[in-house]
Amino acid sequence: MSKPAENLPDFSVERVGSSARVVLRGAWTIAASRALERAAQNLSLAATGAENAEIDFAGVTRLDTAGAWLIDKARQHMAAAGIAAQFAGASPEKAILLKEAAYAPAALDKAPRENALMALLVGLGAWSVGMADQIVRGVAFLGELAFGALKVMVWPKAMRPTSMVFHLDSFALRAVPIIATINFLVGCIVAQQGIFQLARFGASTYAIDMVGVLVLRELGVLLTAIMVAGRSGSAITAELGSMKMREEVDALRVMGISPMEALVLPRMVALVVALPLLTVIGDMAALFGGMVTSYLYNGVSPQVFAERLQQAIGMNTYLVGLIKAPFMALVIGMIAAIEGFRVEGSAESLGRRVTASVVNSIFMVIFLDGLFAIFFASISY
Amino acid sequence: MTEAEPIISVRGLEVGFGARKILKGLDLDVAPGEVLGFVGGSGQGKSVLTRAILGLNAKQAGVIEVFGEDIDKMAPASHRALERRWGVMFQGGALFSSLTVKQNIQAPMREYLKLSQKLMDELAGLKLKLVGLPPDAADKFPSQLSGGMVKRAALARALALDPELLFLDEPTSGLDPIGAADFDDLIATLRKTLGLTVFMVTHDLDSLYSICDTIAALADGKVIAHGPLEAMLASDHPWLRAYFHGKRARAIRSPNEMAPA
Ligand SMILES: Nc1ncnc2c1ncn2[C@@H]1O[C@H](COP(=O)(O)OP(=O)(O)O)[C@@H](O)[C@H]1O
Ligand SMILES: [Mg+2]
């Protein structure tokens, strides 16, 4: 909304001897934006040199708190410069407003200037403390979780089957289509690359061995775990985080319900059950992808593919992959829950925690997979 | 007062969720410079009406005019112009959780005005002082405030642009009596000095007695009574009788209203 020019805040100065009369005009409201700021700045210097000044409000069409405050600030500015300034011609309403919105010099809290080295050291210190804190939190969390799990085992009544089934439905059943699809595609890609690359050595039939071993030992479980971290880990963090934000977690606590048992354990159990199941589905989908690709590119019939696969892999190949799944689920669930409980009051902090949850759990999943690879290699399983 | 064109005019407003109608042909006028206290039982649709006037809830039927313009037929530019002329304080405060109190107050200033950062800081300080928050609240985040402080900060944000029309949804609930009285004083002062029009949903009988010019009561999706306090007290509508003559009301009813024992 553009204000007509004559409505902008303005003033004129009449000087008689050592006294000045400052006549204000127009609308001194915040709607004038910059014009108001500028007028107020000029106003504080308007009576320079005079001994006393009178600020006349008769011509002011509108006044709001911002305007009143700025005019009062200018008056105090004059007073500080040794000019006895006072208001005149203000209607009772304006007088009240001037009193309500009286200028008080803000006790400006100057941020102490810090030097770069100090800032660096402080940052480093804070980071180290944060890391240590995170480790302590992780251990404490694990302890609390183990305690909750033990309690449930000893006293199965503490279990929350409804919640568990609900989460199993959302973490496992609803994830089936996407998990099957991506694993199928990766199976296709691995088989296709295997066929092309190995053909140079005349060994393209070994592509089937490659698909079988690679998918069952590594890719199936890894892809599934990464997908679950992105899908369910983020959901857990967001749910727990927003519950924490709205004091729902505290509400549970004061009812004597442990958030660990009520919120975390069911999700954790659901994850630990869901990930192996999804891994099985993912493995099957990837092998199916490999089979389809082998048929399309090499004309390998499904029977031949199955026979070949049977020779290439053993039960152990399959188990190596599957055994990792519950551990990965544990890691995903733990990171998601810890990050969820670290959410503070703001929406921004929720976003940050969800990001951290997904990034950290994917990293940990891959790291864990590496550890397992070393472990299985050393026991030659 | 009733001569002037109303600032808010609602005609035949119907709002519902699914099959359930909350407002069933509601009519309401708010005159310029008036403080309207809007009362009604919990869940009757006071917040829904407020949100409908603000254009946040879709309506099924009816016409809403604000500052004499139909909000449905408004061009986006004039809608924006309208939005800077009103200030809104939501029932739950609705402060931006990732901004400090000061930044919350400055958010509308930043959006609509070109002011130097220094002036915005100073004006935020002024608003804080007006609503009775200590200066050190400026750099706190909403999650670090008490419930009453959230209300005050939300009011400070609603007042950031010195609006002509103020919507308040249960502003004094959650404030201590002293804070609520200060709040009433502030609204009264702003009304007197700025000619502010206030649409206030409230259950605070003190506010109704001390600062509201007119009171409108909502029941069954309609305004069942609209008028000055005296008219409300005199009404024999059962709900109004229960509201203004109930146990809670007795203690603060003005002495001349007390029936002879
Ligand atoms: N988004 C929504 N969806 C469905 N029902 C709603 C919604 N918002 C409000 N309601 C219903 O509308 C009614 C009025 O709500 P509200 O206006 O908040 O009540 P109050 O008068 O206490 O402010 C309530 O019964 C509430 O359940
Ligand atoms: Mg409400």
XYZ file of C-alpha atoms and ligand atoms in Angstrom:
670
model
C 0.000 0.000 0.000
C 1.685 3.212 -1.081
C 0.939 6.165 1.124
C 0.361 9.505 -0.580
C 3.385 11.740 -0.255
C 1.691 14.394 1.854
C 1.035 11.723 4.435
C 4.680 10.924 4.984
C 6.186 11.982 8.282
C 7.816 15.390 7.984
C 8.530 18.513 10.015
C 9.565 22.128 9.695
C 11.588 24.274 12.068
C 10.911 27.879 13.031
C 13.559 29.626 15.041
C 13.008 32.665 17.247
C 16.193 33.693 18.981
C 17.508 30.780 20.941
C 14.305 28.773 20.863
C 13.131 26.507 18.109
C 9.653 25.385 17.217
C 9.538 22.053 15.458
C 6.221 21.512 13.735
C 5.540 17.859 12.917
C 3.356 16.945 9.979
C 1.923 13.820 8.380
C 1.471 10.299 9.624
C 4.231 9.201 11.967
C 3.494 5.519 11.678
C 5.610 2.481 11.037
C 3.900 2.034 7.675
C 6.149 4.843 6.392
C 9.065 2.506 6.942
C 12.362 4.140 5.907
C 10.770 7.580 5.633
C 9.856 7.400 9.297
C 13.325 6.333 10.287
C 14.905 9.136 8.278
C 12.494 11.801 9.533
C 13.187 10.764 13.109
C 16.923 10.924 12.546
C 16.661 14.433 11.105
C 14.316 15.433 13.890
C 16.873 14.737 16.569
C 19.205 17.223 14.900
C 16.529 19.754 13.989
C 17.044 22.072 16.909
C 20.826 22.003 17.035
C 22.133 25.277 18.375
C 18.922 26.276 20.085
C 18.528 26.379 23.839
C 14.997 25.210 24.049
C 12.701 23.512 21.602
C 9.030 22.842 21.315
C 7.826 19.835 19.379
C 4.384 20.599 18.036
C 1.996 17.729 17.309
C -0.859 19.762 15.890
C -0.127 18.683 12.346
C 0.337 14.978 13.035
C -2.407 13.039 11.296
C -1.590 9.616 12.696
C 0.737 8.379 15.366
C 1.525 4.848 16.448
C 3.816 3.310 19.022
C 6.809 3.223 16.682
C 6.314 6.887 15.730
C 5.784 7.972 19.311
C 8.841 6.089 20.426
C 11.027 7.597 17.715
C 9.820 11.143 18.433
C 10.456 10.663 22.123
C 13.882 9.312 21.284
C 14.603 12.462 19.267
C 13.433 14.615 22.168
C 15.731 12.816 24.577
C 18.496 13.166 22.041
C 17.957 16.927 22.067
C 17.897 16.939 25.841
C 21.191 15.120 25.902
C 22.603 17.813 23.627
C 21.555 20.461 26.120
C 18.345 21.548 24.434
C 15.345 21.730 26.702
C 12.766 20.095 24.480
C 9.119 19.520 25.216
C 5.980 18.402 23.483
C 3.120 20.686 22.629
C -0.244 20.401 20.986
C -0.571 16.673 21.545
C -4.121 15.461 21.979
C -4.746 13.487 25.175
C -4.554 10.235 23.210
C -1.213 11.152 21.715
C 0.060 12.237 25.105
C -0.818 8.839 26.540
C 0.834 7.121 23.631
C 3.973 9.201 24.065
C 4.060 8.193 27.696
C 3.372 4.501 27.020
C 5.953 4.280 24.271
C 8.496 6.457 26.062
C 12.018 5.978 24.857
C 14.374 4.263 27.241
C 17.916 3.827 26.074
C 18.336 0.097 25.678
C 20.997 -1.433 27.839
C 22.759 -2.726 24.787
C 24.472 -5.957 25.579
C 27.490 -5.680 23.377
C 28.545 -9.132 22.306
C 32.151 -9.493 23.411
C 34.425 -9.588 20.405
C 36.212 -12.892 20.392
C 39.386 -13.579 18.499
C 39.531 -16.281 15.861
C 41.939 -18.575 17.710
C 39.823 -18.512 20.832
C 36.713 -19.220 18.783
C 38.466 -22.170 17.150
C 39.586 -23.589 20.479
C 36.155 -23.066 21.984
C 34.592 -24.783 19.001
C 37.004 -27.692 19.243
C 36.369 -28.027 22.957
C 32.631 -27.928 22.501
C 32.884 -30.528 19.765
C 34.969 -32.890 21.900
C 32.639 -32.529 24.834
C 29.737 -33.135 22.474
C 31.342 -36.317 21.140
C 32.085 -37.603 24.630
C 28.556 -36.744 25.604
C 27.215 -38.673 22.645
C 29.195 -41.764 23.593
C 27.985 -41.562 27.182
C 24.435 -41.117 25.941
C 24.811 -44.110 23.649
C 26.053 -46.335 26.449
C 23.409 -45.097 28.870
C 20.776 -45.642 26.221
C 21.965 -49.154 25.523
C 21.865 -49.895 29.244
C 18.366 -48.549 29.604
C 17.255 -50.462 26.547
C 18.779 -53.712 27.845
C 17.083 -53.125 31.154
C 13.752 -52.584 29.413
C 14.236 -55.694 27.309
C 15.105 -57.779 30.385
C 12.083 -56.476 32.197
C 9.875 -57.474 29.298
C 11.407 -60.939 29.276
C 10.934 -61.456 32.985
C 7.572 -59.795 33.070
C 5.956 -60.152 29.642
C 3.013 -58.038 30.718
C 5.190 -54.972 30.262
C 5.316 -55.747 26.569
C 3.174 -53.625 24.302
C 2.030 -55.976 21.558
C -0.384 -53.509 19.960
C 2.298 -50.929 19.495
C 4.728 -53.559 18.258
C 2.322 -54.885 15.652
C 1.469 -51.363 14.575
C 5.118 -50.540 13.995
C 5.819 -53.863 12.384
C 3.082 -53.031 9.921
C 4.569 -49.648 9.095
C 8.247 -50.692 9.120
C 7.908 -54.067 7.397
C 4.704 -54.578 5.461
C 4.482 -51.106 4.021
C 8.148 -51.210 3.041
C 7.820 -54.378 0.978
C 7.025 -52.775 -2.399
C 9.905 -50.307 -2.349
C 12.418 -52.775 -0.906
C 11.469 -55.421 -3.468
C 11.657 -52.916 -6.307
C 15.075 -51.471 -5.546
C 16.571 -54.883 -4.855
C 15.093 -56.218 -8.081
C 16.652 -53.350 -10.010
C 20.032 -53.764 -8.351
C 19.895 -57.502 -9.087
C 19.261 -56.686 -12.744
C 22.112 -54.182 -12.863
C 24.636 -56.491 -11.183
C 23.711 -59.373 -13.499
C 23.875 -57.196 -16.590
C 27.280 -55.786 -15.658
C 28.503 -59.281 -14.754
C 27.404 -60.656 -18.105
C 29.104 -57.858 -20.065
C 32.327 -57.658 -18.103
C 32.867 -61.400 -17.756
C 32.052 -62.002 -21.439
C 35.466 -60.573 -22.257
C 36.977 -63.598 -20.521
C 34.371 -65.880 -21.989
C 33.071 -66.421 -18.510
C 29.699 -64.761 -18.690
C 28.012 -67.787 -17.108
C 29.870 -66.859 -13.915
C 27.703 -63.755 -13.747
C 25.161 -65.969 -12.013
C 27.699 -66.914 -9.326
C 28.528 -63.268 -8.933
C 24.913 -62.191 -8.525
C 24.266 -64.960 -6.032
C 27.259 -64.293 -3.815
C 27.240 -60.522 -4.022
C 23.530 -60.152 -3.423
C 23.213 -62.673 -0.636
C 26.369 -61.773 1.269
C 26.380 -57.992 0.891
C 24.055 -56.101 -1.351
C 20.681 -57.430 -0.273
C 21.089 -56.684 3.394
C 22.985 -53.457 2.813
C 20.445 -51.935 0.465
C 17.586 -53.023 2.654
C 19.210 -51.606 5.768
C 19.938 -48.288 4.040
C 16.369 -48.096 2.828
C 15.046 -48.858 6.298
C 17.341 -46.255 7.835
C 15.983 -43.661 5.448
C 12.399 -44.746 5.741
C 11.847 -45.905 9.298
C 14.838 -44.400 11.089
C 13.771 -40.924 10.026
C 10.187 -41.647 11.042
C 11.265 -42.798 14.495
C 13.393 -39.714 15.041
C 10.644 -37.386 13.861
C 7.981 -39.083 15.982
C 10.016 -39.194 19.154
C 11.333 -35.685 18.513
C 7.963 -34.085 18.080
C 6.659 -35.965 21.105
C 9.556 -34.585 23.074
C 8.903 -31.082 21.760
C 5.332 -31.139 22.955
C 6.186 -32.537 26.377
C 4.452 -35.817 25.541
C 7.547 -37.695 26.672
C 7.437 -35.868 29.989
C 3.751 -36.684 30.289
C 4.616 -40.376 29.971
C 7.351 -40.059 32.581
C 5.138 -38.463 35.196
C 2.571 -41.198 34.665
C 5.303 -43.603 35.668
C 5.572 -44.995 32.149
C 9.125 -45.298 30.938
C 9.442 -43.734 27.480
C 12.051 -46.368 26.775
C 9.553 -49.162 27.321
C 6.539 -47.436 25.838
C 8.091 -45.757 22.826
C 11.508 -47.148 22.031
C 11.255 -50.842 22.798
C 8.266 -51.575 20.548
C 9.891 -49.718 17.677
C 13.184 -51.450 18.331
C 11.636 -54.909 18.392
C 9.636 -54.105 15.267
C 12.825 -53.001 13.488
C 14.804 -56.040 14.592
C 12.046 -58.305 13.302
C 11.367 -56.282 10.177
C 14.888 -55.936 8.804
C 15.672 -59.679 8.465
C 12.255 -60.288 6.919
C 12.763 -57.463 4.469
C 16.250 -58.745 3.741
C 14.827 -62.123 2.738
C 12.363 -60.402 0.435
C 15.104 -58.137 -0.902
C 17.391 -61.128 -1.583
C 14.654 -62.936 -3.464
C 13.809 -59.854 -5.494
C 17.462 -59.295 -6.408
C 17.953 -62.932 -7.449
C 14.796 -62.693 -9.496
C 16.199 -59.571 -11.143
C 19.383 -61.470 -11.921
C 17.391 -64.312 -13.391
C 15.323 -62.036 -15.618
C 18.419 -60.250 -16.870
C 20.293 -63.496 -17.530
C 17.362 -64.744 -19.555
C 17.049 -61.520 -21.558
C 20.748 -61.056 -22.306
C 22.118 -64.578 -22.313
C 19.032 -66.700 -22.875
C 19.687 -68.585 -19.630
C 16.472 -70.378 -18.736
C 15.199 -70.134 -15.166
C 15.937 -73.841 -14.573
C 19.554 -73.458 -15.628
C 19.830 -70.270 -13.554
C 18.502 -72.086 -10.484
C 20.844 -75.049 -10.936
C 23.844 -72.818 -11.442
C 22.884 -70.734 -8.405
C 22.586 -73.845 -6.284
C 26.150 -74.807 -7.114
C 27.467 -71.299 -6.554
C 26.052 -70.593 -3.135
C 25.622 -72.494 0.063
C 23.512 -71.989 3.117
C 26.372 -70.036 4.639
C 26.315 -67.439 1.854
C 22.732 -66.765 2.687
C 23.265 -66.727 6.443
C 26.221 -64.353 6.282
C 23.914 -61.744 4.859
C 20.961 -62.487 7.043
C 22.884 -62.589 10.311
C 23.879 -58.972 9.883
C 20.318 -57.742 9.569
C 19.275 -57.702 13.254
C 22.488 -55.924 14.239
C 21.942 -53.309 11.611
C 18.362 -52.895 12.798
C 19.621 -52.377 16.325
C 22.046 -49.706 15.192
C 19.417 -47.915 13.106
C 16.879 -47.992 15.911
C 19.357 -46.841 18.517
C 20.621 -43.916 16.517
C 17.092 -42.921 15.540
C 15.880 -43.012 19.140
C 18.881 -41.191 20.569
C 18.595 -38.454 17.969
C 14.849 -38.249 18.562
C 15.324 -37.632 22.264
C 17.935 -34.980 21.524
C 15.385 -32.771 19.782
C 14.911 -29.473 21.556
C 12.139 -26.956 21.318
C 12.424 -25.770 17.750
C 11.265 -27.069 14.399
C 14.769 -26.454 13.103
C 16.274 -28.730 15.723
C 13.820 -31.439 14.689
C 14.994 -31.153 11.099
C 18.629 -31.283 12.144
C 18.099 -34.371 14.277
C 16.240 -36.252 11.561
C 19.056 -35.517 9.123
C 21.654 -36.614 11.661
C 19.692 -39.773 12.360
C 19.564 -40.852 8.724
C 23.139 -39.867 7.865
C 24.637 -41.437 10.983
C 22.689 -44.653 10.730
C 23.541 -45.159 7.054
C 27.174 -44.534 7.881
C 27.063 -46.952 10.811
C 25.297 -49.599 8.723
C 28.044 -49.505 6.111
C 30.743 -49.425 8.773
C 29.172 -52.401 10.517
C 29.001 -54.261 7.229
C 32.741 -53.721 6.822
C 33.411 -55.070 10.316
C 31.348 -58.144 9.547
C 33.234 -58.675 6.279
C 36.519 -58.672 8.209
C 35.089 -60.952 10.846
C 33.728 -63.527 8.400
C 36.941 -63.442 6.405
C 38.981 -64.159 9.519
C 36.828 -67.134 10.483
C 36.657 -68.126 6.777
C 32.909 -68.585 6.842
C -20.534 3.800 16.827
C -22.990 1.684 14.898
C -23.282 4.415 12.274
C -19.848 3.789 10.794
C -19.321 0.977 8.329
C -18.266 -2.147 10.207
C -14.634 -3.250 10.036
C -15.620 -6.879 10.040
C -18.921 -8.003 8.628
C -19.889 -11.661 8.477
C -23.116 -12.785 6.818
C -24.574 -16.268 6.707
C -21.276 -17.959 7.431
C -21.285 -21.728 7.295
C -18.202 -23.737 8.157
C -18.065 -27.451 8.687
C -15.643 -30.319 8.772
C -16.861 -33.295 6.810
C -20.542 -33.753 7.476
C -20.381 -31.847 10.755
C -21.426 -28.201 10.597
C -19.727 -26.033 13.189
C -21.028 -22.606 12.150
C -24.554 -22.546 10.761
C -25.335 -19.240 9.134
C -23.524 -16.925 11.479
C -23.919 -13.109 11.273
C -21.607 -10.702 13.039
C -20.506 -7.060 12.770
C -17.557 -5.428 14.434
C -17.590 -1.632 14.415
C -14.431 0.463 14.055
C -12.694 1.240 17.301
C -14.708 -1.341 19.163
C -13.422 -4.075 21.433
C -15.617 -7.080 20.837
C -15.540 -9.882 23.348
C -16.560 -13.155 21.763
C -17.757 -15.811 24.138
C -19.060 -19.344 23.746
C -18.633 -22.769 25.236
C -15.499 -24.731 24.519
C -15.630 -26.399 21.137
C -18.459 -24.188 19.895
C -16.333 -22.842 17.079
C -14.892 -19.557 18.295
C -11.457 -20.379 16.944
C -13.027 -21.729 13.768
C -14.825 -18.407 13.232
C -11.621 -16.468 13.853
C -9.742 -18.640 11.416
C -12.519 -18.319 8.841
C -12.383 -14.514 9.029
C -8.624 -14.699 8.618
C -9.136 -16.897 5.560
C -7.483 -19.922 7.134
C -10.538 -22.172 7.233
C -12.542 -22.775 4.083
C -16.176 -21.840 4.342
C -19.110 -23.559 2.703
C -21.323 -20.508 2.463
C -21.520 -16.872 3.471
C -19.754 -13.587 2.906
C -16.951 -12.163 5.012
C -15.956 -8.539 4.587
C -12.960 -7.031 6.311
C -12.300 -3.276 6.013
C -15.279 -3.210 3.653
C -13.852 -5.684 1.166
C -15.046 -9.189 0.463
C -12.093 -11.412 1.325
C -13.028 -13.892 -1.413
C -13.021 -11.324 -4.176
C -9.817 -9.663 -3.153
C -6.829 -9.511 -5.484
C -3.689 -11.055 -3.992
C -2.053 -7.626 -3.721
C -4.881 -6.149 -1.703
C -4.978 -9.279 0.410
C -1.373 -8.642 1.283
C -2.178 -5.036 2.069
C -4.942 -6.309 4.309
C -2.645 -8.690 6.114
C -0.388 -5.889 7.235
C -3.322 -3.996 8.669
C -4.268 -6.777 11.028
C -2.401 -8.511 13.793
C -3.252 -11.989 14.986
C -2.527 -13.742 18.206
C -3.290 -17.446 17.986
C -4.647 -19.491 20.841
C -1.428 -21.456 21.192
C 0.856 -18.508 20.509
C 2.141 -19.972 17.220
C 5.551 -18.417 17.714
C 8.146 -19.580 15.216
C 10.055 -22.120 17.218
C 13.369 -21.706 15.458
C 13.456 -17.928 15.884
C 14.135 -15.984 19.056
C 11.428 -13.784 20.526
C 13.091 -10.737 19.009
C 13.263 -12.345 15.578
C 9.635 -13.412 15.924
C 8.595 -9.800 16.511
C 10.748 -8.643 13.631
C 9.447 -11.243 11.179
C 6.470 -9.130 10.005
C 8.615 -5.985 9.983
C 11.165 -7.695 7.784
C 8.422 -8.898 5.460
C 6.602 -5.616 5.017
C 8.951 -2.768 5.854
C 12.403 -1.535 5.059
C 13.957 -0.644 8.364
C 17.505 -0.698 9.610
C 18.401 -3.628 11.833
C 19.138 -1.222 14.661
C 15.690 0.326 14.542
C 14.063 -3.111 14.312
C 15.986 -4.203 17.400
C 14.895 -1.085 19.213
C 11.284 -1.459 18.148
C 11.310 -5.095 19.249
C 12.546 -3.842 22.606
C 9.674 -1.353 22.721
C 7.092 -4.052 21.960
C 8.564 -6.266 24.650
C 8.284 -3.422 27.114
C 4.696 -2.727 26.076
C 3.602 -6.325 26.644
C 5.522 -6.513 29.886
C 8.314 -8.883 28.991
C 11.771 -8.320 30.450
C 14.456 -7.251 27.947
C 16.380 -10.493 28.407
C 13.438 -12.384 26.886
C 14.412 -10.927 23.516
C 17.056 -13.523 22.800
C 15.205 -16.531 24.185
C 13.651 -19.172 22.004
C 9.942 -19.938 22.412
C 10.729 -23.285 24.013
C 12.554 -21.449 26.781
C 9.531 -19.334 27.726
C 6.804 -19.980 30.246
C 3.222 -20.271 29.029
C 2.389 -16.712 30.062
C 5.515 -15.368 28.403
C 4.570 -17.137 25.186
C 1.236 -15.290 25.260
C 2.962 -11.970 25.764
C 5.525 -12.628 23.061
C 2.724 -13.627 20.694
C 0.950 -10.364 21.468
C 4.164 -8.444 20.864
C 4.429 -10.079 17.459
C 0.779 -9.333 16.692
C 1.479 -5.673 17.501
C 4.698 -5.518 15.490
C 3.228 -3.466 12.655
C 0.914 -1.401 14.862
C -2.133 -2.948 13.216
C -5.551 -1.342 12.992
C -7.352 -4.582 13.716
C -6.290 -7.103 16.278
C -7.492 -10.700 16.581
C -6.901 -12.291 19.933
C -7.796 -15.903 20.662
C -8.063 -16.432 24.394
C -5.274 -13.968 25.130
C -5.442 -14.026 28.917
C -5.823 -17.752 29.460
C -2.633 -18.931 31.077
C -1.760 -15.519 32.492
C -1.739 -14.810 36.192
C -4.417 -12.328 37.325
C -1.931 -9.486 37.511
C -0.616 -10.253 34.062
C -4.168 -10.518 32.750
C -5.026 -7.129 34.252
C -1.902 -5.593 32.687
C -2.977 -7.134 29.437
C -6.424 -5.555 29.701
C -4.800 -2.199 30.452
C -2.537 -2.473 27.441
C -5.416 -3.297 25.112
C -7.467 -0.446 26.574
C -4.575 1.985 26.105
C -3.875 0.893 22.555
C -7.535 1.098 21.709
C -7.757 4.604 23.107
C -4.563 5.914 21.559
C -4.405 4.066 18.245
C -8.104 3.620 17.602
C -7.508 -0.109 17.476
C -10.384 -2.454 16.708
C -10.175 -5.690 18.639
C -11.853 -9.028 18.030
C -11.183 -10.972 21.164
C -12.216 -14.520 21.914
C -12.128 -14.784 25.645
C -13.451 -16.565 28.679
C -11.984 -14.017 31.002
C -14.946 -12.386 32.718
C -12.650 -9.638 33.984
C -11.684 -8.712 30.441
C -15.319 -8.782 29.400
C -16.232 -6.455 32.232
C -13.357 -4.059 31.950
C -12.404 -3.591 28.302
C -15.064 -4.979 25.988
C -17.534 -2.521 24.495
C -19.737 -5.214 23.111
C -20.038 -8.919 23.631
C -21.200 -11.538 21.184
C -22.135 -15.014 22.309
C -21.883 -18.110 20.143
C -24.036 -21.163 20.595
C -25.219 -23.810 18.140
C -23.282 -22.253 15.304
C -24.951 -18.858 15.576
C -24.533 -15.613 17.427
C -27.303 -15.848 19.986
C -26.741 -12.438 21.505
C -24.774 -9.353 20.571
C -24.661 -6.168 22.554
C -23.212 -4.355 25.507
C -22.532 -6.114 28.768
C -25.723 -4.823 30.357
C -27.774 -6.503 27.645
C -25.933 -9.776 28.248
C -26.538 -9.575 31.963
C -30.186 -8.841 31.402
C -30.732 -11.597 28.852
C -32.704 -14.656 29.896
C -31.118 -17.019 27.423
C -30.241 -20.031 29.595
C -26.651 -20.262 28.447
C -26.017 -16.559 28.954
C -27.621 -16.721 32.379
C -25.382 -19.623 33.303
C -22.356 -17.821 31.879
C -22.816 -14.420 33.443
C -24.625 -15.426 36.595
C -22.834 -18.672 37.360
C -20.598 -19.421 40.323
C -17.515 -18.001 38.658
C -19.272 -14.821 37.638
C -20.708 -14.007 41.031
C -17.465 -12.984 42.639
C -16.628 -10.278 40.169
C -20.029 -9.045 39.170
C -20.222 -5.331 39.752
C -21.995 -4.553 43.031
C -24.971 -2.840 41.444
C -25.660 -5.999 39.471
C -25.831 -8.114 42.582
C -29.357 -9.065 43.279
C -30.490 -8.131 46.764
C -29.974 -11.103 48.990
N -9.386 -28.980 11.535
C -10.487 -29.488 12.114
N -11.008 -30.659 11.687
C -12.135 -31.159 12.255
N -12.813 -30.577 13.256
C -12.346 -29.400 13.724
C -11.157 -28.798 13.182
N -10.927 -27.645 13.845
C -11.915 -27.548 14.753
N -12.759 -28.585 14.691
C -13.958 -28.795 15.516
O -14.683 -27.607 15.492
C -15.255 -27.361 16.760
C -14.943 -25.972 17.192
O -13.576 -25.866 17.475
P -12.936 -24.530 18.026
O -13.357 -23.408 17.160
O -11.483 -24.770 18.168
O -13.585 -24.393 19.458
P -13.465 -23.176 20.472
O -14.800 -22.522 20.420
O -13.217 -23.793 21.806
O -12.348 -22.314 20.002
C -14.726 -28.432 17.684
O -15.754 -29.363 17.906
C -13.584 -29.050 16.952
O -13.536 -30.420 17.227
Mg -10.438 -21.987 20.658
